[in-house]
CSV table of C-alpha atoms and ligand atoms in Angstrom, one decimal:
chain,number,residue,atom,x,y,z
A,17,MET,CA,100.8,106.6,95.7
A,18,ALA,CA,97.4,107.3,97.4
A,19,LEU,CA,94.7,105.6,95.3
A,20,LEU,CA,91.9,106.9,98.0
A,21,GLU,CA,92.1,110.6,99.8
A,22,LEU,CA,89.2,111.7,101.8
A,23,ASP,CA,89.5,115.2,103.2
A,24,SER,CA,86.5,116.7,105.4
A,25,LEU,CA,84.1,114.7,103.7
A,26,HIS,CA,80.2,115.9,104.5
A,27,ARG,CA,77.3,114.2,104.5
A,28,HIS,CA,74.2,115.4,106.3
A,29,PHE,CA,70.6,114.2,106.1
A,30,GLY,CA,68.5,117.1,107.5
A,31,GLY,CA,69.8,117.6,111.0
A,32,VAL,CA,71.5,114.0,111.2
A,33,HIS,CA,75.5,114.0,110.1
A,34,ALA,CA,75.6,110.7,108.4
A,35,VAL,CA,79.4,111.5,107.5
A,36,ASP,CA,80.6,113.9,109.2
A,37,GLY,CA,84.2,115.4,108.5
A,38,ILE,CA,86.1,111.7,107.5
A,39,ASP,CA,89.5,112.5,106.7
A,40,LEU,CA,90.9,109.3,105.0
A,41,CYS,CA,94.1,107.7,102.1
A,42,LEU,CA,93.8,104.6,101.2
A,43,GLU,CA,97.9,103.3,99.6
A,44,ARG,CA,97.2,101.4,96.1
A,45,GLY,CA,97.1,98.2,97.4
A,46,GLU,CA,96.6,98.3,100.7
A,47,LEU,CA,93.5,96.4,102.7
A,48,ARG,CA,91.6,98.2,105.1
A,49,ALA,CA,88.8,97.2,107.2
A,50,LEU,CA,86.3,99.4,108.7
A,51,ILE,CA,83.9,99.3,111.8
A,52,GLY,CA,81.2,100.8,113.9
A,53,PRO,CA,77.9,100.3,115.6
A,54,ASN,CA,74.8,100.3,113.3
A,55,GLY,CA,74.1,103.5,112.1
A,56,CYS,CA,77.3,105.6,112.1
A,57,GLY,CA,77.4,106.1,109.0
A,58,LYS,CA,80.3,103.4,107.3
A,59,SER,CA,77.2,102.7,104.4
A,60,THR,CA,76.5,106.5,103.3
A,61,LEU,CA,80.2,106.8,102.8
A,62,PHE,CA,80.6,104.4,100.2
A,63,ASN,CA,77.4,105.9,99.3
A,64,LEU,CA,79.9,108.6,99.1
A,65,ILE,CA,82.6,107.3,97.2
A,66,THR,CA,80.8,105.3,94.5
A,67,GLY,CA,78.5,108.1,93.9
A,68,ALA,CA,75.3,107.1,94.9
A,69,LEU,CA,75.0,110.1,97.2
A,70,ARG,CA,76.8,113.9,96.6
A,71,PRO,CA,78.7,115.3,100.0
A,72,THR,CA,77.1,117.9,101.6
A,73,SER,CA,81.1,119.4,101.3
A,74,GLY,CA,84.5,117.5,101.3
A,75,ARG,CA,86.5,116.0,99.2
A,76,ILE,CA,86.9,112.8,97.3
A,77,ARG,CA,89.9,111.5,95.1
A,78,ILE,CA,90.2,108.3,93.2
A,79,ASN,CA,94.4,108.6,91.6
A,80,GLU,CA,94.2,112.4,92.5
A,81,ARG,CA,91.7,113.2,90.7
A,82,ASP,CA,88.6,114.8,92.2
A,83,ILE,CA,85.6,112.5,91.4
A,84,ALA,CA,83.3,113.9,94.3
A,85,GLY,CA,79.5,115.3,92.5
A,86,LEU,CA,80.3,113.3,89.5
A,87,PRO,CA,77.8,111.0,88.4
A,88,ALA,CA,78.2,107.3,89.9
A,89,HIS,CA,78.6,105.5,86.7
A,90,ARG,CA,81.6,107.9,85.2
A,91,ILE,CA,82.9,106.6,89.1
A,92,ALA,CA,82.8,103.2,88.3
A,93,ARG,CA,84.6,103.6,85.2
A,94,LEU,CA,87.4,105.7,86.8
A,95,GLY,CA,87.5,102.4,88.6
A,96,VAL,CA,85.7,102.0,91.8
A,97,GLY,CA,83.8,99.0,91.9
A,98,ARG,CA,81.1,97.7,94.6
A,99,LYS,CA,79.8,94.6,95.5
A,100,PHE,CA,76.5,95.0,96.7
A,101,GLN,CA,74.4,92.5,99.7
A,102,VAL,CA,71.5,92.5,97.2
A,103,THR,CA,72.1,89.9,94.9
A,104,SER,CA,72.8,90.6,90.9
A,105,VAL,CA,74.0,86.9,89.8
A,106,PHE,CA,72.0,85.6,86.8
A,107,ASP,CA,70.2,81.8,88.5
A,108,GLU,CA,70.2,80.3,85.2
A,109,LEU,CA,73.5,81.0,83.7
A,110,SER,CA,76.5,79.2,84.4
A,111,VAL,CA,79.3,80.4,86.8
A,112,ALA,CA,81.7,81.6,83.4
A,113,ASP,CA,78.8,83.3,82.0
A,114,ASN,CA,78.1,85.2,85.2
A,115,LEU,CA,81.2,87.1,84.9
A,116,ARG,CA,81.5,87.3,81.7
A,117,VAL,CA,78.2,89.0,81.6
A,118,ALA,CA,80.3,91.5,84.1
A,119,GLN,CA,83.3,91.8,82.3
A,120,GLY,CA,83.8,95.2,80.4
A,121,PRO,CA,84.7,95.3,76.8
A,122,ARG,CA,88.7,96.0,78.1
A,123,ALA,CA,88.9,92.4,80.3
A,124,ALA,CA,91.9,92.6,82.2
A,125,LEU,CA,91.5,89.0,83.4
A,126,PRO,CA,90.7,86.3,81.5
A,127,ILE,CA,87.7,84.5,83.1
A,128,ASP,CA,89.5,80.8,83.6
A,129,ALA,CA,91.9,82.9,85.8
A,130,LEU,CA,89.5,84.9,87.5
A,131,LEU,CA,87.5,81.4,88.7
A,132,THR,CA,91.0,80.3,89.5
A,133,ARG,CA,91.2,83.4,92.1
A,134,LEU,CA,87.4,82.4,93.4
A,135,HIS,CA,88.5,79.0,94.0
A,136,LEU,CA,85.3,78.1,91.5
A,137,SER,CA,87.0,76.4,88.5
A,138,GLU,CA,85.4,73.2,89.4
A,139,ARG,CA,82.0,75.2,89.9
A,140,ARG,CA,82.9,76.8,86.0
A,141,ASP,CA,80.1,75.5,84.3
A,142,VAL,CA,76.9,75.0,86.6
A,143,PRO,CA,74.4,76.8,87.0
A,144,ALA,CA,74.2,80.2,89.3
A,145,GLY,CA,71.2,79.0,91.3
A,146,VAL,CA,72.6,75.5,92.2
A,147,LEU,CA,75.7,77.1,94.5
A,148,SER,CA,75.7,77.4,97.8
A,149,HIS,CA,75.5,80.9,99.6
A,150,GLY,CA,79.4,81.5,99.9
A,151,GLU,CA,80.0,80.5,96.5
A,152,ARG,CA,77.8,82.4,95.5
A,153,GLN,CA,79.1,85.5,96.9
A,154,TRP,CA,82.6,84.8,95.6
A,155,VAL,CA,80.4,84.8,92.3
A,156,GLU,CA,79.2,88.8,93.2
A,157,ILE,CA,83.1,89.6,94.6
A,158,GLY,CA,84.1,88.2,90.9
A,159,MET,CA,81.5,90.0,89.1
A,160,VAL,CA,83.0,93.3,90.1
A,161,LEU,CA,86.2,92.2,90.0
A,162,ALA,CA,85.3,91.6,86.3
A,163,ALA,CA,85.6,95.1,85.8
A,164,ASP,CA,88.8,95.4,86.8
A,165,PRO,CA,88.5,98.0,89.5
A,166,LYS,CA,91.2,100.1,91.1
A,167,LEU,CA,89.8,100.7,94.3
A,168,LEU,CA,86.5,97.3,95.6
A,169,LEU,CA,84.0,97.5,98.3
A,170,LEU,CA,82.6,95.2,99.8
A,171,ASP,CA,79.7,96.1,102.5
A,172,GLU,CA,79.5,92.7,105.3
A,173,PRO,CA,80.4,90.3,102.8
A,174,THR,CA,80.3,87.4,104.7
A,175,ALA,CA,77.1,88.5,106.0
A,176,GLY,CA,75.4,84.8,106.3
A,177,MET,CA,78.4,82.5,105.8
A,178,THR,CA,79.5,79.4,107.4
A,179,SER,CA,82.2,79.9,109.3
A,180,PRO,CA,84.7,77.9,106.2
A,181,GLU,CA,83.1,80.1,104.5
A,182,THR,CA,83.8,83.2,106.0
A,183,ALA,CA,87.7,81.8,105.9
A,184,ALA,CA,87.5,80.9,102.5
A,185,THR,CA,86.5,85.2,101.9
A,186,VAL,CA,89.0,86.5,104.2
A,187,ASP,CA,91.9,84.2,102.0
A,188,LEU,CA,89.9,85.7,98.9
A,189,ILE,CA,90.0,89.4,100.1
A,190,ARG,CA,93.5,89.3,101.2
A,191,ASP,CA,94.6,87.5,98.1
A,192,ILE,CA,92.8,90.2,95.7
A,193,ALA,CA,94.4,93.0,97.5
A,194,ALA,CA,97.6,91.1,97.4
A,195,THR,CA,98.7,91.6,93.6
A,196,GLY,CA,98.6,94.9,94.6
A,197,ASP,CA,96.9,96.0,91.9
A,198,VAL,CA,93.7,96.9,93.9
A,199,THR,CA,92.7,98.6,96.8
A,200,VAL,CA,90.2,97.1,99.1
A,201,LEU,CA,88.1,99.1,101.7
A,202,VAL,CA,85.7,96.3,103.8
A,203,ILE,CA,83.0,97.1,106.1
A,204,GLU,CA,82.6,94.0,108.3
A,205,HIS,CA,81.2,93.1,111.8
A,206,ASP,CA,82.4,89.9,112.4
A,207,ILE,CA,85.7,89.7,115.2
A,208,GLY,CA,86.8,86.6,113.4
A,209,PHE,CA,86.7,87.9,110.2
A,210,LEU,CA,88.7,91.1,111.2
A,211,GLU,CA,91.0,88.7,113.4
A,212,ARG,CA,92.2,86.6,110.4
A,213,LEU,CA,91.9,89.6,108.1
A,214,ASP,CA,95.0,90.7,109.7
A,215,CYS,CA,95.1,94.2,108.3
A,216,ALA,CA,94.7,98.1,109.4
A,217,VAL,CA,91.3,98.6,110.9
A,218,THR,CA,89.6,102.3,110.9
A,219,VAL,CA,86.8,102.9,113.4
A,220,MET,CA,83.5,104.8,113.1
A,221,ALA,CA,81.6,106.5,115.9
A,222,LYS,CA,79.2,109.1,114.9
A,223,GLY,CA,80.4,109.7,111.5
A,224,LYS,CA,83.6,110.6,112.5
A,225,ILE,CA,86.9,108.3,112.8
A,226,LEU,CA,87.9,107.1,116.5
A,227,ARG,CA,90.9,105.5,116.1
A,228,THR,CA,92.5,103.4,112.6
A,229,GLY,CA,95.1,101.0,114.4
A,230,SER,CA,96.0,97.1,114.3
A,231,PHE,CA,93.0,95.1,115.0
A,232,VAL,CA,95.0,94.0,118.2
A,233,ASP,CA,95.8,98.1,119.4
A,234,VAL,CA,92.2,98.8,117.7
A,235,ARG,CA,90.8,95.6,120.2
A,236,ALA,CA,92.6,97.0,122.7
A,237,ASP,CA,91.2,100.7,122.9
A,238,ALA,CA,89.3,100.8,125.9
A,239,GLU,CA,87.1,104.0,123.8
A,240,VAL,CA,87.0,101.4,120.8
A,241,ARG,CA,85.7,98.5,123.6
A,242,ALA,CA,83.3,100.2,125.5
A,243,LEU,CA,81.8,101.3,122.2
A,244,TYR,CA,81.5,98.8,119.3
A,245,PHE,CA,83.3,95.6,121.3
A,246,GLY,CA,81.3,95.6,124.0
A,247,ASN,CA,81.9,92.7,126.4
A,248,ALA,CA,82.4,90.6,123.7
A,249,ALA,CA,86.6,90.9,123.2
B,10,ADP,P1,75.7,102.4,109.1
B,10,ADP,O1,76.4,101.8,107.4
B,10,ADP,O2,77.4,102.2,109.8
B,10,ADP,O3,74.5,101.3,109.9
B,10,ADP,P2,74.4,104.5,107.6
B,10,ADP,O4,74.7,105.3,106.7
B,10,ADP,O5,73.2,103.3,107.0
B,10,ADP,O6,75.4,104.0,109.0
B,10,ADP,O7,73.4,105.8,108.2
B,10,ADP,C1,74.2,106.6,109.3
B,10,ADP,C2,72.9,107.4,109.5
B,10,ADP,O8,72.4,108.5,108.2
B,10,ADP,C3,71.8,107.1,110.6
B,10,ADP,O9,71.4,107.7,111.0
B,10,ADP,C4,70.8,106.7,109.2
B,10,ADP,O10,69.4,106.6,109.5
B,10,ADP,C5,70.9,107.7,108.0
B,10,ADP,N1,70.9,107.9,107.0
B,10,ADP,C6,71.3,107.3,105.9
B,10,ADP,N2,71.4,106.8,104.6
B,10,ADP,C7,70.0,108.0,104.6
B,10,ADP,C8,68.7,108.5,104.3
B,10,ADP,N3,69.0,108.1,102.6
B,10,ADP,N4,68.1,109.6,104.3
B,10,ADP,C9,68.4,110.0,105.2
B,10,ADP,N5,69.0,109.5,106.1
B,10,ADP,C10,70.1,108.5,106.4
B,11,MG,MG1,75.3,100.2,107.0
């Protein structure tokens, strides 16, 4: 069953067609990467799904329910979680307490299970302020997971990470999707990350979807290479 359906979605800013007719369907438990050059509309698409922005036109369905135009807090309650790049971690609180703060009253996952999933069990009681950049990002992901999302939106989750941290983040994201219960849509530029993530990739250009396919197929596509990978691929 489709968890997320976007139907002819548009968002214009004056004359800028940031999102210009997007159709997208993600199944429950699906993992999907979203790539495209700067300014092609990826973050705007996330803002539309979370309700931070209203669509100019088009439909957004979560679990077959039309959410376009609902306020952001109601969309969050329907199970849409987003990790922001700006940090929401409290430095002086322990890792476990940060997760507890984020956990709603109907918490599905015990803190210890969440810590295990994040590979942060050994960091349970240290103040978040002493964590490495990568560990901190995992706490951030954990804080979103603590609210029991059905759809997890990640915007460049490995920005600034070392390559072992990036690899661990790939494993974490794959584990989350493998539960079958959380659908994940992740914006990322890092080619190594995309290759390891090993999932369908949707390529955006100028507010539209140019291609969807496996990483290998998308990377081999002449139009995608010219637009996005340049000479790097
Ligand atoms: P990406 O995340 O793919 O880099 P964005 O979604 O941030 O792209 O931006 C898509 C286009 O929409 C860009 O031209 C950007 O300048 C424009 N844009 C995004 N948000 C706003 C806004 N709040 N007001 C005006 N223009 C915006
Ligand atoms: Mg962006």
